[in-house]
mmCIF file of C-alpha atoms in Angstrom:
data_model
loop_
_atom_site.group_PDB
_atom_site.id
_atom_site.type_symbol
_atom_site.label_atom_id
_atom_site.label_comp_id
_atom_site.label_asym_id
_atom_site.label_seq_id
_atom_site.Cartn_x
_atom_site.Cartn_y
_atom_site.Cartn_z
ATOM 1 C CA UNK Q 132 1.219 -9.478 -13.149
ATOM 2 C CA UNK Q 133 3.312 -11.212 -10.362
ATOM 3 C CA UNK Q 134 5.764 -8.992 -10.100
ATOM 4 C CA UNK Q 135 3.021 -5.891 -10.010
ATOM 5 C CA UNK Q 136 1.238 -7.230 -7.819
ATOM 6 C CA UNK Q 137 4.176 -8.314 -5.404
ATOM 7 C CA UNK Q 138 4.815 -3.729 -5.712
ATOM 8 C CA UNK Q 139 1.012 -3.274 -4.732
ATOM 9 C CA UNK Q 140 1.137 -5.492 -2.072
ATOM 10 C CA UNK Q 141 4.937 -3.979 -0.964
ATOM 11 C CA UNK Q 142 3.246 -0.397 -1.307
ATOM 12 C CA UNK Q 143 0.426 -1.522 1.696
ATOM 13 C CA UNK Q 144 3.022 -2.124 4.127
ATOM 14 C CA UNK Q 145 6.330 0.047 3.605
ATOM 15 C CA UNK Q 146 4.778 2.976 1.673
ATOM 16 C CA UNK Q 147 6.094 3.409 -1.852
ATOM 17 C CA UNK Q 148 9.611 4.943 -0.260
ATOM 18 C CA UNK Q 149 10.289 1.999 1.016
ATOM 19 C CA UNK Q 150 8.652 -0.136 -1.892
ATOM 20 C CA UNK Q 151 10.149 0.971 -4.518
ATOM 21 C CA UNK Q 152 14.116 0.977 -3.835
ATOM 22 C CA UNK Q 153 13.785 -2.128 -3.063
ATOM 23 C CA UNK Q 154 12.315 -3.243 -5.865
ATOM 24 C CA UNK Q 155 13.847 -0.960 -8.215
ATOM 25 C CA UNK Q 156 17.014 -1.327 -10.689
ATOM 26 C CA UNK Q 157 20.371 0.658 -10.123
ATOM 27 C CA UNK Q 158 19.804 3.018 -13.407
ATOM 28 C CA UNK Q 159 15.950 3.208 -13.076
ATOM 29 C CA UNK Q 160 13.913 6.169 -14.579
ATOM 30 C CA UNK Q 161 11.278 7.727 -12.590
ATOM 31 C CA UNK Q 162 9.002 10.374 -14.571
ATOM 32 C CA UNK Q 163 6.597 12.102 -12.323
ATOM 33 C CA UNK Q 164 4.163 15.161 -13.287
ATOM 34 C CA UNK Q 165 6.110 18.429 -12.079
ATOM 35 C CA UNK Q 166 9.512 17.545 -11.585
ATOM 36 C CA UNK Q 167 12.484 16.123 -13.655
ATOM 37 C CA UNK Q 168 13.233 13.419 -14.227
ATOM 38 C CA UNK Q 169 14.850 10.749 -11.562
ATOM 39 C CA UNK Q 170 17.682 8.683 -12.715
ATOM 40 C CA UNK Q 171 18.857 5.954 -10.524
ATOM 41 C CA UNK Q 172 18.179 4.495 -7.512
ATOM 42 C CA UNK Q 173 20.074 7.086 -5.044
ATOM 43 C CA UNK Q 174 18.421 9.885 -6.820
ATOM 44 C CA UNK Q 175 15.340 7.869 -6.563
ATOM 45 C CA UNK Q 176 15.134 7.378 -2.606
ATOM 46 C CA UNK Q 177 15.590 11.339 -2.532
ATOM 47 C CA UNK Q 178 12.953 12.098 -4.963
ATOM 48 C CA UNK Q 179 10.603 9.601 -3.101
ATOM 49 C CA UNK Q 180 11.639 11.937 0.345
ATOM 50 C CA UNK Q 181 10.979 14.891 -1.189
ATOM 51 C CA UNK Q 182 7.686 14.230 -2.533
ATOM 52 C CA UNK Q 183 6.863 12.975 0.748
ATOM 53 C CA UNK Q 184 7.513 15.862 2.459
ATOM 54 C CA UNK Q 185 5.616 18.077 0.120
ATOM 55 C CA UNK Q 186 2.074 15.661 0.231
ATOM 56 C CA UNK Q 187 3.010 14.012 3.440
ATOM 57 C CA UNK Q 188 0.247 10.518 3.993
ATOM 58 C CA UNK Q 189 -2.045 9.469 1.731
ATOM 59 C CA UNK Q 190 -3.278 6.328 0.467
ATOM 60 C CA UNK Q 191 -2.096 5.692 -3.347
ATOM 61 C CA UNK Q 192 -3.489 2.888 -5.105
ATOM 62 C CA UNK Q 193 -2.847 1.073 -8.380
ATOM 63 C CA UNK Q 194 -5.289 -0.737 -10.623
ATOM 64 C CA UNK Q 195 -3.416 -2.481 -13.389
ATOM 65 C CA UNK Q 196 -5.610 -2.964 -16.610
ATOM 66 C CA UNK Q 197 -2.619 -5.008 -18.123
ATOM 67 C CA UNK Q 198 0.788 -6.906 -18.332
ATOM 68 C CA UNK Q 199 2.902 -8.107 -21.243
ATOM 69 C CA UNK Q 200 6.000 -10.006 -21.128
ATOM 70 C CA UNK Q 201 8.775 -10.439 -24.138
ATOM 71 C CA UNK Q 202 9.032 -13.450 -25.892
ATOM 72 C CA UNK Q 203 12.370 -13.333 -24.504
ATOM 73 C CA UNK Q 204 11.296 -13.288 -21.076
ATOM 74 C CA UNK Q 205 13.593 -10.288 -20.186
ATOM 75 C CA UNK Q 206 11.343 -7.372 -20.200
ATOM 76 C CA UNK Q 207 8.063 -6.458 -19.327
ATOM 77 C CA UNK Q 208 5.593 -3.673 -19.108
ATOM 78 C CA UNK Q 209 2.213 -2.962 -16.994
ATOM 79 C CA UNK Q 210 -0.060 -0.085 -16.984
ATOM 80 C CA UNK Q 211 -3.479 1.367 -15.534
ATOM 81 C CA UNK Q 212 -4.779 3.975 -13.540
ATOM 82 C CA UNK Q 213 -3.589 5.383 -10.029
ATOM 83 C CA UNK Q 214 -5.380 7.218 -7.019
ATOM 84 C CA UNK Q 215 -4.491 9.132 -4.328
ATOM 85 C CA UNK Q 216 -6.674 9.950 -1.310
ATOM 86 C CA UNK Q 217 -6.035 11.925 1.651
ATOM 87 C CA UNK Q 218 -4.829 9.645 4.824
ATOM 88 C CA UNK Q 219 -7.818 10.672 7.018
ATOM 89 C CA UNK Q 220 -10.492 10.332 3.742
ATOM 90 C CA UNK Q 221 -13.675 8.753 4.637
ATOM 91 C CA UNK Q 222 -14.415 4.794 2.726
ATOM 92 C CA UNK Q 223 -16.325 6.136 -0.204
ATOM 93 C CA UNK Q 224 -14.516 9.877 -0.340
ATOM 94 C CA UNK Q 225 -13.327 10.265 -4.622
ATOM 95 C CA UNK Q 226 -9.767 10.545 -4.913
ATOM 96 C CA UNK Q 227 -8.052 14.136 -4.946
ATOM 97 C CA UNK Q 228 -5.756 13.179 -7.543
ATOM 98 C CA UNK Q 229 -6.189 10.584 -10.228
ATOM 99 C CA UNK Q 230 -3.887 9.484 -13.211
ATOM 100 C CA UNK Q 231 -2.499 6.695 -15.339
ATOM 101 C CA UNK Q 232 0.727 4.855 -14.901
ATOM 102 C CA UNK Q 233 2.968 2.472 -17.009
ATOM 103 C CA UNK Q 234 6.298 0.587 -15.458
ATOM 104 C CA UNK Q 235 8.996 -1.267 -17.516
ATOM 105 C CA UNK Q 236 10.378 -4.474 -15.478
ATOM 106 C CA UNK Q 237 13.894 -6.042 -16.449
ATOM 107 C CA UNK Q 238 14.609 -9.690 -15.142
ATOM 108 C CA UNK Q 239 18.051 -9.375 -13.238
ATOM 109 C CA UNK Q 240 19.531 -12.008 -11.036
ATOM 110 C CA UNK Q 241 16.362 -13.785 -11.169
ATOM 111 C CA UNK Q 242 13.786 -11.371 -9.906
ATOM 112 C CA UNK Q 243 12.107 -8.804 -11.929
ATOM 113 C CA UNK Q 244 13.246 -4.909 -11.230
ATOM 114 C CA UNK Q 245 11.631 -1.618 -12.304
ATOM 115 C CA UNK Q 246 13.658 0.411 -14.978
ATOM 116 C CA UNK Q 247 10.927 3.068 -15.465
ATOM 117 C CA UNK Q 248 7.759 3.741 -13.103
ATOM 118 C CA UNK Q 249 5.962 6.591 -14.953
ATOM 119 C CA UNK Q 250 3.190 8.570 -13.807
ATOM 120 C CA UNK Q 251 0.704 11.322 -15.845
ATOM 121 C CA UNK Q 252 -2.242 12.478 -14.100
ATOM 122 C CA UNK Q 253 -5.859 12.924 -15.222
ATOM 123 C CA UNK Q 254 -6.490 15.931 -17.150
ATOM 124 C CA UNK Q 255 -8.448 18.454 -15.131
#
């Protein structure tokens, strides 16, 4: 949870483009809803730009429901659910997009790095 919570926390103050480069490994995998998918970390930052341009703002927030670690202590996984309001929503407005999210961590040079942040949203 450490390491998922270190991203939430990231997320609150750079944004997710500027949280997840940094936190993310050379060959990550990024598999949004809509688009292809993202391999490595240059094609990453543009993907993040993109998408930003498209659904400019917003507040997205993770809840993680859980965390496992190998035995090895080499790899991990979290998942849960996401939400994304509008940047001017009232406290209380529902979310205008909703979904569920799983990330695979790798230890590297002793820090933890993403290797795949997926997303699927909610059916409709």
């Amino acid at each position: 949870y450490v390491a998922e919570r270190g991203f939430h926390a990231a997320v609150q103050g750079d944004g997710r483009r500027g949280a997840l480069p940094a936190i993310a490994a050379e060959d990550v995998r990024a598999l949004w809803p809509g688009q292809a998918p993202v391999l490595g970390r240059p094609a990453l930052v543009a993907a993040l730009a993109a998408r930003d341009s498209v659904a400019p703002g917003g507040r997205l927030t993770w809840t993680t429901t859980d965390a496992r670690v190998s035995a090895s202590m080499d790899l991990g996984v979290s998942w849960g659910r996401w939400e994304q309001r509008a940047p001017d929503a009232a406290a209380g407005t529902p979310p205008h997009e909703t979904g569920s999210f799983l990330r695979v961590w790798a230890r590297e040079g002793g820090g933890w790095r993403v290797l795949v942040d997926a997303e699927y949203p909610a059916a409709r």
